[in-house]
XYZ file of C-alpha atoms in Angstrom:
318
model
C 0.000 0.000 0.000
C 2.883 2.364 0.693
C 4.006 1.917 -2.878
C 0.551 2.583 -4.287
C 0.295 5.719 -2.201
C 3.776 7.076 -2.785
C 4.882 5.601 -6.077
C 4.510 2.832 -8.583
C 5.640 -0.736 -8.137
C 8.352 -0.132 -10.703
C 10.196 2.352 -8.523
C 13.375 1.287 -6.666
C 12.826 -0.319 -3.283
C 12.414 2.164 -0.450
C 15.278 2.643 1.974
C 15.020 1.050 5.401
C 14.234 3.177 8.452
C 17.878 2.804 9.509
C 19.183 4.088 6.177
C 16.750 6.995 6.149
C 17.583 7.875 9.742
C 21.262 7.656 8.896
C 20.797 10.123 6.046
C 18.777 12.462 8.280
C 21.365 12.739 11.047
C 24.388 12.819 8.739
C 25.252 16.411 9.685
C 25.135 15.624 13.384
C 27.035 12.351 12.905
C 29.809 14.050 10.928
C 30.142 16.795 13.521
C 29.882 14.625 16.647
C 31.898 11.783 15.129
C 34.723 14.137 14.232
C 34.772 15.506 17.768
C 34.769 12.039 19.323
C 37.575 10.855 17.044
C 39.514 13.972 18.007
C 39.059 13.166 21.694
C 40.273 9.614 21.146
C 43.258 10.748 19.089
C 44.449 13.127 21.804
C 44.795 10.466 24.469
C 45.962 6.880 24.616
C 43.525 6.028 27.372
C 40.101 7.269 28.381
C 40.945 9.517 31.309
C 39.302 12.513 32.989
C 40.598 14.884 30.343
C 39.080 12.766 27.575
C 35.728 12.630 29.363
C 35.686 16.413 29.767
C 36.389 16.850 26.062
C 33.628 14.371 25.243
C 31.187 16.274 27.462
C 31.860 19.486 25.545
C 31.312 17.591 22.280
C 27.926 16.342 23.456
C 26.867 19.819 24.536
C 27.938 21.192 21.145
C 25.660 18.616 19.489
C 22.753 20.013 21.531
C 22.303 17.193 23.990
C 22.203 19.990 26.550
C 24.211 20.549 29.717
C 21.929 18.489 31.978
C 21.836 15.453 29.714
C 25.534 15.618 28.801
C 26.547 15.896 32.457
C 24.396 12.881 33.311
C 25.931 10.779 30.527
C 29.515 11.719 31.393
C 28.797 11.121 35.089
C 27.741 7.556 34.311
C 30.845 7.008 32.164
C 33.039 8.461 34.898
C 31.574 6.027 37.444
C 32.194 3.173 35.018
C 35.805 4.280 34.573
C 36.295 4.296 38.350
C 34.995 0.738 38.673
C 36.565 -0.647 35.519
C 38.952 1.036 33.141
C 37.541 2.025 29.755
C 40.105 0.452 27.503
C 39.934 2.489 24.310
C 37.895 4.690 22.020
C 35.844 1.804 20.638
C 34.667 0.829 24.121
C 33.997 4.476 24.982
C 31.813 4.863 21.897
C 29.885 1.667 22.714
C 29.287 2.795 26.293
C 28.196 6.215 25.036
C 25.684 4.561 22.706
C 24.302 2.494 25.584
C 23.904 5.582 27.756
C 22.089 7.581 25.059
C 19.772 4.724 24.146
C 18.959 4.130 27.822
C 17.822 7.758 28.122
C 15.653 7.479 25.005
C 14.183 4.106 25.953
C 13.547 5.265 29.503
C 10.900 7.679 28.207
C 9.190 5.327 25.792
C 5.684 4.272 26.701
C 3.028 2.444 24.720
C 0.446 4.450 22.821
C -2.917 4.351 24.579
C -5.082 1.501 23.318
C -8.260 2.805 21.728
C -11.156 0.437 22.374
C -13.675 2.313 20.238
C -12.504 4.452 17.296
C -11.762 7.119 16.407
C -8.291 7.543 17.882
C -8.029 11.300 18.384
C -4.594 12.886 17.942
C -4.138 16.594 18.682
C -1.168 18.329 17.074
C 0.132 21.280 19.106
C 3.109 23.626 18.953
C 4.138 27.135 18.014
C 3.804 28.397 14.460
C 6.705 27.648 12.147
C 7.567 24.212 13.509
C 5.851 22.374 10.639
C 2.713 21.411 12.559
C 0.272 21.542 9.630
C 2.722 19.806 7.286
C 3.320 17.114 9.905
C -0.444 16.610 10.303
C -0.670 15.852 6.588
C 2.310 13.504 6.653
C 0.929 11.712 9.682
C -2.362 11.218 7.844
C -0.440 9.636 4.956
C 1.483 7.428 7.412
C -1.742 6.031 8.890
C -3.311 5.657 5.435
C -0.305 3.591 4.408
C -1.083 1.283 7.339
C -4.551 0.730 5.926
C -6.334 2.891 8.495
C -9.129 5.310 7.621
C -8.246 8.891 8.539
C -10.037 12.212 8.867
C -8.330 15.564 9.523
C -9.700 18.626 11.303
C -8.503 22.119 10.352
C -8.715 23.673 13.818
C -5.967 26.238 13.186
C -8.476 28.880 12.141
C -6.346 31.892 13.065
C -3.246 31.561 10.899
C -3.666 32.867 7.379
C -3.717 30.038 4.816
C -3.506 27.277 7.456
C -6.787 25.744 6.303
C -5.768 25.891 2.632
C -2.400 24.355 3.486
C -4.056 21.443 5.269
C -6.413 20.987 2.310
C -3.411 20.567 0.019
C -1.961 17.919 2.316
C -5.366 16.259 2.493
C -5.394 15.950 -1.286
C -1.864 14.533 -1.322
C -2.666 11.946 1.327
C -6.185 11.271 -0.002
C -7.702 12.239 3.342
C -10.788 14.412 3.771
C -10.706 17.392 6.122
C -13.408 19.059 8.201
C -13.017 22.839 8.313
C -14.691 26.140 9.100
C -13.975 29.648 7.857
C -10.766 31.464 8.783
C -11.251 33.182 12.130
C -13.997 30.756 13.109
C -14.303 28.891 16.384
C -11.777 26.029 16.367
C -13.785 24.075 18.942
C -16.830 24.224 16.650
C -14.759 22.782 13.793
C -13.472 20.093 16.143
C -17.007 19.254 17.308
C -18.102 18.735 13.693
C -15.012 16.645 12.945
C -15.549 14.400 15.962
C -19.162 13.747 15.019
C -18.158 13.073 11.419
C -15.364 10.678 12.445
C -17.759 8.697 14.627
C -20.489 8.648 11.992
C -18.056 7.434 9.318
C -16.297 4.972 11.644
C -12.902 6.534 10.926
C -9.985 4.890 12.692
C -8.062 8.123 13.291
C -8.901 11.824 13.613
C -5.922 14.204 13.383
C -6.558 17.696 14.736
C -4.318 20.545 13.541
C -4.496 23.240 16.243
C -3.389 26.871 16.325
C 0.151 27.852 17.288
C -1.036 31.262 18.457
C -4.252 33.267 18.591
C -5.108 36.722 17.330
C -7.583 37.272 20.163
C -7.441 38.098 23.850
C -7.911 34.457 24.740
C -4.783 32.574 25.732
C -3.670 29.747 23.503
C -3.548 27.294 26.390
C -7.121 28.179 27.413
C -8.252 27.533 23.842
C -6.485 24.165 23.768
C -8.113 23.249 27.075
C -11.514 24.157 25.622
C -10.794 21.879 22.676
C -9.879 19.023 25.030
C -13.203 19.428 26.830
C -15.040 19.512 23.500
C -13.292 16.305 22.478
C -14.259 14.515 25.675
C -17.944 15.370 25.174
C -17.955 13.218 22.035
C -15.124 10.725 22.747
C -14.831 10.458 26.553
C -11.297 9.012 26.729
C -9.841 11.372 24.100
C -7.558 12.901 23.060
C -5.562 9.710 22.989
C -2.366 11.476 21.935
C -1.284 15.117 22.155
C 1.788 15.435 19.962
C 4.003 18.486 20.356
C 5.675 19.385 17.062
C 9.182 20.788 17.552
C 11.665 22.117 15.010
C 15.032 20.370 15.496
C 16.904 23.336 14.025
C 15.856 25.539 16.967
C 17.704 23.221 19.347
C 17.792 24.229 22.994
C 15.869 27.436 22.214
C 12.772 25.357 21.498
C 12.842 23.557 24.840
C 11.343 26.426 26.863
C 8.399 26.706 24.490
C 8.038 22.948 24.677
C 7.922 23.070 28.479
C 5.007 25.530 28.386
C 3.006 23.248 26.097
C 3.941 20.184 28.121
C 2.716 21.762 31.354
C -0.508 23.204 29.933
C -1.628 21.056 27.026
C -1.197 17.518 28.354
C 1.450 16.580 25.800
C 2.063 12.822 25.503
C 4.794 12.724 22.855
C 7.073 14.707 20.553
C 7.326 14.967 16.785
C 10.762 16.351 15.902
C 10.757 17.985 12.468
C 13.609 19.082 10.176
C 16.032 16.589 11.721
C 17.806 16.459 8.366
C 18.499 20.215 8.441
C 20.678 20.473 11.537
C 24.058 19.389 12.896
C 22.542 19.388 16.382
C 20.346 16.301 16.202
C 21.292 15.521 19.790
C 18.298 17.669 20.735
C 16.228 14.467 20.449
C 18.063 13.098 23.481
C 17.730 16.360 25.416
C 13.985 16.418 24.736
C 13.487 12.904 26.071
C 15.592 13.566 29.180
C 14.480 17.093 30.070
C 10.808 16.902 29.107
C 10.339 13.280 30.223
C 8.501 12.562 26.985
C 8.937 10.001 24.217
C 9.879 11.074 20.717
C 7.124 9.474 18.607
C 8.055 10.596 15.077
C 10.822 12.464 13.276
C 10.610 14.505 10.095
C 13.514 13.738 7.757
C 12.635 15.635 4.583
C 9.982 17.487 2.622
C 8.261 14.579 0.869
C 4.968 13.175 2.111
C 6.633 9.929 3.191
C 9.399 11.727 5.103
C 7.890 11.169 8.537
C 9.346 8.176 10.377
C 8.256 6.478 13.580
C 11.116 7.089 15.996
C 13.376 4.112 16.554
C 15.883 4.706 19.352
C 18.284 1.955 18.250
C 18.306 3.165 14.643
C 18.775 6.754 15.826
C 21.714 5.950 18.109
C 23.392 3.685 15.548
C 22.909 6.378 12.899
C 24.296 9.050 15.190
C 27.399 7.208 16.386
C 27.835 4.426 13.853
C 26.501 0.881 13.974
């Protein structure tokens, strides 16, 4: 089905998730790998000086001070108990530490007994939220699930039209209202439509800011209450869309959404456009949230379910 959605059967076989992840984090891998090799080259054994250099390399790759300090602290304790023999062992231990942080935040997606599964997409404008909504619709369609989208970002100019374009690309219908209309009213209509049509998934594209006196978080809370009137256990997922290129600067915004909007997972976009892909690790550690998907390009199929092992192997080498 993926091939019928995204290309003909005569096209070359699609790359594996590992290969696509490897391509996406190539800038980060080149930068971090070069730094790690430099650390190893400067010392014959993994000593305190080498660990300090490695910590600075991790921070430069946007793992953040907190996360980098935690990783190096664990490696330092290991070195005290048992000598780290060489660079190869150091790299393997580093991979284990990073994957442990990522896996420590993973949690199963809530099981939906009675469809639709309602997924709210939140985040500030400019992170790729509407584009990601369309790609996510295509991802679920490729799994054979029936999808409906709701254009609840009624305040940003052209947001509804943009989602309509993605709906056409992914062959998914959208429920909308006029620009400037009540997003909760559009959501109410979409929820009723999804139930009436027995859709498996409803994806709700919300506003990143409002042009009214109402606070964005109050509006999102209103939408949650509207959702629960129709589907009592929804929303089943609230995905915060973050732009990887903003790095640590995006974390404060993410914290506000996490505290106020009931975020359950992260979608990290534009991972292919930065040399600081370590932000994925910082997000998991500092926000205590799983990374659910990553955006690795501009095409409709360039949204991948996050795989911690593939990410770590791509970042540091298999």
